[in-house]
Short mmCIF file of C-alpha atoms and ligand atoms in Angstrom, two decimals:
data_model
loop_
_atom_site.label_atom_id
_atom_site.label_comp_id
_atom_site.label_asym_id
_atom_site.label_seq_id
_atom_site.Cartn_x
_atom_site.Cartn_y
_atom_site.Cartn_z
CA UNK A 246 4.89 11.57 -7.31
CA UNK A 247 4.83 15.28 -7.89
CA UNK A 248 7.22 17.23 -10.37
CA UNK A 249 7.04 20.80 -10.93
CA UNK A 250 9.37 22.23 -13.55
CA UNK A 251 10.00 25.99 -13.88
CA UNK A 252 6.89 26.92 -12.01
CA UNK A 253 6.08 30.67 -12.59
CA UNK A 254 2.83 32.23 -11.06
CA UNK A 255 2.12 35.77 -11.27
CA UNK A 256 -0.78 38.03 -10.01
CA UNK A 257 -1.14 40.70 -12.65
CA UNK A 258 2.32 42.21 -12.96
CA UNK A 259 3.58 40.77 -10.15
CA UNK A 260 5.52 37.77 -10.21
CA UNK A 261 5.20 35.74 -7.02
CA UNK A 262 6.83 32.70 -7.65
CA UNK A 263 9.96 32.32 -10.16
CA UNK A 264 11.31 29.39 -12.03
CA UNK A 265 10.35 26.68 -9.16
CA UNK A 266 11.39 23.52 -9.81
CA UNK A 267 11.01 20.51 -7.40
CA UNK A 268 10.17 16.36 -7.20
CA UNK A 269 8.37 14.83 -4.16
CA UNK A 270 8.49 11.13 -4.35
CA UNK A 271 5.87 8.97 -2.52
CA UNK A 272 6.36 9.04 1.24
CA UNK A 273 8.49 11.80 0.95
CA UNK A 274 8.00 14.61 3.74
CA UNK A 275 9.18 18.25 2.56
CA UNK A 276 9.17 21.41 4.59
CA UNK A 277 8.62 24.41 3.27
CA UNK A 278 9.79 27.62 4.89
CA UNK A 279 10.18 31.46 4.33
CA UNK A 280 9.33 34.83 5.33
CA UNK A 281 5.76 35.94 5.14
CA UNK A 282 4.98 36.76 1.48
CA UNK A 283 7.70 34.65 -0.06
CA UNK A 284 5.17 32.61 -1.78
CA UNK A 285 4.53 29.40 0.22
CA UNK A 286 0.93 29.29 0.22
CA UNK A 287 0.73 30.65 -3.27
CA UNK A 288 3.05 27.37 -4.03
CA UNK A 289 0.81 25.14 -2.17
CA UNK A 290 -2.27 26.49 -3.97
CA UNK A 291 -0.53 25.95 -7.34
CA UNK A 292 0.07 22.29 -6.52
CA UNK A 293 -3.72 21.22 -6.07
CA UNK A 294 -4.74 23.78 -8.52
CA UNK A 295 -6.56 26.17 -6.36
CA UNK A 296 -4.43 28.56 -8.52
CA UNK A 297 -3.45 28.31 -12.18
CA UNK A 298 0.12 28.20 -12.81
CA UNK A 299 1.15 31.41 -15.27
CA UNK A 300 4.53 29.07 -16.64
CA UNK A 301 5.91 25.75 -16.26
CA UNK A 302 4.44 22.49 -15.68
CA UNK A 303 3.35 20.35 -13.03
CA UNK A 304 3.24 16.64 -13.40
CA UNK A 305 1.39 14.35 -10.61
CA UNK A 306 1.82 10.64 -10.79
CA UNK A 307 3.23 10.71 -14.26
CA UNK A 308 0.44 13.17 -15.89
CA UNK A 309 1.60 16.83 -16.92
CA UNK A 310 -1.91 18.48 -15.59
CA UNK A 311 -3.28 20.56 -18.33
CA UNK A 312 -6.12 22.57 -16.69
CA UNK A 313 -8.01 22.56 -20.08
CA UNK A 314 -8.04 19.11 -20.63
CA UNK A 315 -7.65 17.38 -16.93
CA UNK A 316 -10.50 17.09 -14.67
CA UNK A 317 -9.34 18.99 -11.62
CA UNK A 318 -11.47 17.98 -9.13
CA UNK A 319 -10.42 14.53 -10.20
CA UNK A 320 -6.89 15.69 -9.31
CA UNK A 321 -7.56 17.30 -6.22
CA UNK A 322 -9.38 14.09 -4.71
CA UNK A 323 -6.06 12.52 -4.22
CA UNK A 324 -4.75 15.72 -2.48
CA UNK A 325 -5.50 16.30 1.17
CA UNK A 326 -5.19 20.03 2.11
CA UNK A 327 -5.20 21.46 5.81
CA UNK A 328 -5.44 25.20 6.47
CA UNK A 329 -4.20 27.58 9.09
CA UNK A 330 -7.61 28.50 10.04
CA UNK A 331 -9.38 24.86 9.72
CA UNK A 332 -12.03 25.65 7.45
CA UNK A 333 -14.60 23.54 8.98
CA UNK A 334 -18.40 23.62 7.88
CA UNK A 335 -19.49 25.28 11.07
CA UNK A 336 -23.15 24.25 10.66
CA UNK A 337 -22.03 20.39 10.54
CA UNK A 338 -20.90 18.06 13.19
CA UNK A 339 -17.45 16.81 13.28
CA UNK A 340 -19.01 13.63 11.86
CA UNK A 341 -20.80 15.26 8.80
CA UNK A 342 -17.68 17.16 8.31
CA UNK A 343 -15.56 14.30 7.81
CA UNK A 344 -18.12 12.36 5.72
CA UNK A 345 -19.26 15.24 3.52
CA UNK A 346 -16.75 14.91 0.55
CA UNK A 347 -16.63 10.98 0.81
CA UNK A 348 -20.37 11.22 0.09
CA UNK A 349 -21.13 13.88 -1.81
CA UNK A 350 -17.70 13.78 -3.87
CA UNK A 351 -16.84 10.05 -3.99
CA UNK A 352 -20.60 9.07 -3.95
CA UNK A 353 -20.01 6.34 -0.79
CA UNK A 354 -22.64 5.52 1.15
CA UNK A 355 -23.57 7.17 4.03
CA UNK A 356 -22.63 3.93 6.21
CA UNK A 357 -19.60 3.52 4.49
CA UNK A 358 -18.41 6.86 4.99
CA UNK A 359 -19.37 7.01 8.79
CA UNK A 360 -17.73 3.69 9.61
CA UNK A 361 -14.38 5.20 7.96
CA UNK A 362 -14.73 8.12 9.39
CA UNK A 363 -15.25 6.83 13.18
CA UNK A 364 -11.84 5.06 12.18
CA UNK A 365 -10.22 8.21 11.61
CA UNK A 366 -11.67 10.22 14.41
CA UNK A 367 -10.16 7.49 16.62
CA UNK A 368 -6.77 8.06 14.71
CA UNK A 369 -6.96 11.69 15.72
CA UNK A 370 -8.32 10.93 19.11
CA UNK A 371 -11.63 12.40 18.74
CA UNK A 372 -14.17 9.62 18.80
CA UNK A 373 -16.13 11.38 21.68
CA UNK A 374 -16.39 14.48 19.63
CA UNK A 375 -18.49 13.04 16.69
CA UNK A 376 -21.61 14.65 17.38
CA UNK A 377 -20.10 18.09 18.52
CA UNK A 378 -19.97 21.20 16.47
CA UNK A 379 -16.93 23.05 15.62
CA UNK A 380 -17.42 25.76 18.00
CA UNK A 381 -17.47 23.21 20.91
CA UNK A 382 -14.06 22.37 20.39
CA UNK A 383 -10.38 23.55 20.85
CA UNK A 384 -8.32 24.84 18.01
CA UNK A 385 -6.27 21.87 18.54
CA UNK A 386 -9.12 19.43 18.40
CA UNK A 387 -10.76 21.46 15.08
CA UNK A 388 -7.23 21.16 13.26
CA UNK A 389 -7.23 17.42 14.08
CA UNK A 390 -10.78 17.12 12.77
CA UNK A 391 -9.70 19.13 9.69
CA UNK A 392 -6.89 16.29 9.37
CA UNK A 393 -9.55 13.69 9.73
CA UNK A 394 -11.47 15.17 6.97
CA UNK A 395 -8.58 15.67 4.63
CA UNK A 396 -7.92 11.78 5.33
CA UNK A 397 -11.48 11.03 4.41
CA UNK A 398 -10.88 11.25 1.00
CA UNK A 399 -7.77 8.61 0.80
CA UNK A 400 -5.18 11.50 -0.30
CA UNK A 401 -1.98 10.32 -1.76
CA UNK A 402 -0.49 13.38 -0.66
CA UNK A 403 -1.12 15.87 2.14
CA UNK A 404 -0.67 19.68 1.78
CA UNK A 405 -0.30 21.52 5.35
CA UNK A 406 -0.43 25.27 5.14
CA UNK A 407 0.88 26.33 8.70
CA UNK A 408 -1.48 23.75 10.33
CA UNK A 409 -0.23 25.05 13.89
CA UNK A 410 0.21 29.10 13.50
CA UNK A 411 -3.30 30.07 14.57
CA UNK A 412 -3.19 27.66 17.61
CA UNK A 413 -2.36 28.48 21.22
CA UNK A 414 0.88 27.19 22.14
CA UNK A 415 -0.17 24.54 24.58
CA UNK A 416 -2.22 22.81 21.61
CA UNK A 417 0.39 22.87 19.07
CA UNK A 418 2.12 19.58 20.36
CA UNK A 419 -1.04 17.44 19.82
CA UNK A 420 -1.41 18.68 16.20
CA UNK A 421 2.27 17.85 15.38
CA UNK A 422 1.95 14.37 16.98
CA UNK A 423 -1.31 13.43 14.70
CA UNK A 424 0.91 14.83 11.70
CA UNK A 425 4.20 12.75 13.10
CA UNK A 426 1.65 9.65 13.44
CA UNK A 427 0.79 10.24 9.40
CA UNK A 428 4.58 10.58 8.93
CA UNK A 429 5.25 7.16 10.35
CA UNK A 430 2.29 5.47 8.06
CA UNK A 431 4.25 6.94 4.83
CA UNK A 432 1.92 9.47 4.16
CA UNK A 433 3.88 11.75 1.63
CA UNK A 434 3.55 15.52 2.57
CA UNK A 435 4.30 18.96 2.07
CA UNK A 436 4.30 21.00 5.15
CA UNK A 437 4.60 24.90 5.34
CA UNK A 438 5.21 25.40 9.18
CA UNK A 439 7.81 27.75 11.28
CA UNK A 440 7.80 24.55 13.75
CA UNK A 441 11.60 23.94 13.12
CA UNK A 442 11.54 20.84 15.87
CA UNK A 443 8.98 18.97 13.50
CA UNK A 444 11.07 19.78 10.61
CA UNK A 445 14.49 18.31 12.37
CA UNK A 446 12.33 15.23 13.41
CA UNK A 447 10.46 14.22 10.46
CA UNK A 448 11.48 16.14 7.25
CA UNK A 449 13.52 14.35 4.61
CA UNK A 450 13.88 18.06 2.94
CA UNK A 451 13.55 21.52 3.95
CA UNK A 452 13.00 23.84 1.32
CA UNK A 453 13.59 27.76 1.83
CA UNK A 454 11.71 29.87 -0.48
CA UNK A 455 12.60 33.87 -0.68
CA UNK A 456 10.82 36.47 -2.78
CA UNK A 457 9.35 33.52 -4.82
CA UNK A 458 12.60 31.78 -5.45
CA UNK A 459 13.68 28.34 -3.86
CA UNK A 460 17.10 29.52 -2.64
CA UNK A 461 17.91 26.37 -0.61
CA UNK A 462 17.15 23.19 0.09
CA UNK A 463 18.69 19.93 1.94
CA UNK A 464 18.16 17.50 4.57
CA UNK A 465 17.59 18.93 7.80
CA UNK A 466 20.59 17.77 9.64
CA UNK A 467 22.55 19.70 6.82
CA UNK A 468 19.96 22.75 6.35
CA UNK A 469 19.77 23.49 10.04
CA UNK A 470 23.46 23.17 10.93
CA UNK A 471 25.17 24.43 7.59
CA UNK A 472 22.92 26.85 5.94
CA UNK A 473 24.47 28.05 2.84
CA UNK A 474 22.48 31.28 2.01
CA UNK A 475 22.58 34.29 3.87
CA UNK A 476 18.98 34.84 3.71
CA UNK A 477 18.32 31.36 4.99
CA UNK A 478 20.84 31.89 7.94
CA UNK A 479 19.00 34.99 9.00
CA UNK A 480 15.73 33.54 8.69
CA UNK A 481 16.77 30.61 10.74
CA UNK A 482 18.11 33.10 13.42
CA UNK A 483 14.69 34.43 13.79
CA UNK A 484 12.50 31.17 14.31
CA UNK A 485 14.86 28.98 16.15
P1 ADP B 627 3.44 33.22 2.24
O1 ADP B 627 2.33 32.22 2.18
O2 ADP B 627 4.85 32.82 1.99
O3 ADP B 627 3.00 34.31 3.11
P2 ADP B 627 1.83 34.12 -0.36
O4 ADP B 627 2.08 32.82 -1.06
O5 ADP B 627 0.70 33.91 0.60
O6 ADP B 627 3.13 33.92 0.82
O7 ADP B 627 1.87 35.41 -1.11
C1 ADP B 627 3.28 35.46 -1.85
C2 ADP B 627 2.82 36.93 -2.51
O8 ADP B 627 1.85 36.95 -3.31
C3 ADP B 627 2.67 38.07 -1.53
O9 ADP B 627 3.08 39.23 -1.87
C4 ADP B 627 0.97 38.19 -1.61
O10 ADP B 627 0.49 39.58 -1.42
C5 ADP B 627 0.78 37.88 -3.21
N1 ADP B 627 -0.59 37.20 -3.33
C6 ADP B 627 -0.80 35.91 -2.89
N2 ADP B 627 -1.97 35.77 -3.34
C7 ADP B 627 -2.67 36.75 -4.14
C8 ADP B 627 -3.65 37.10 -4.94
N3 ADP B 627 -4.77 36.79 -5.11
N4 ADP B 627 -3.79 38.33 -5.46
C9 ADP B 627 -2.66 39.27 -5.70
N5 ADP B 627 -1.69 38.87 -4.98
C10 ADP B 627 -1.53 37.68 -4.19
MG1 MG B 628 1.00 31.72 3.74
#
């Protein structure tokens, strides 16, 4: 579904991603780990073209994306993104947040979008909050709304950037559970997280980034028990 070849990203003179190559198949769940500043967010942002790569190429569903020739908004419609800080529209209700893109980007009727939104809110356990505003919700509830909002566009792949890092510890579980439900449905997911329990349970592959290099990748059973790289070992000691 996604092929990345020799991806390079620089900000000015500083190269923050170095020759990243990876392939993500349909229904695969990939967990991306690495120290702060290692390039995890930048990699996700390059994958959905919030940042333009400085070198290499990205192929999505068989099409190499050329930012000059491809309608990037169309490409992004097929990718759901969930951020650490939820990024909900504060002046809109939960329901309005979820129907916003389907109505304004996909030009769905309000009725159709609402029907679908209510199904998604049921899926994330928030039917009763449809008419609430974001500031009336807990962090865990906000993040589940953000997930429902991303799903409302029928994405082929979901990108999560530290979705539980801003949550109080007791709220982390409900968001991880929602994500595990998505895994069960076969959603393709790329998840930046420090939740190693989640990675062990659902990841098909764990990738370690260090200073913009992919230094190690593997199935969680091997990755966590026999990390090859010294930097992976040190990192795992800190987060496990
Ligand atoms: P991570 O998500 O792993 O913590 P980031 O991808 O956010 O890391 O950042 C990787 C590196 O790129 C950091 O050194 C960061 O300072 C730098 N960086 C990220 N975004 C920008 C930007 N817009 N301009 C300049 N430097 C940036
Ligand atoms: Mg980050």
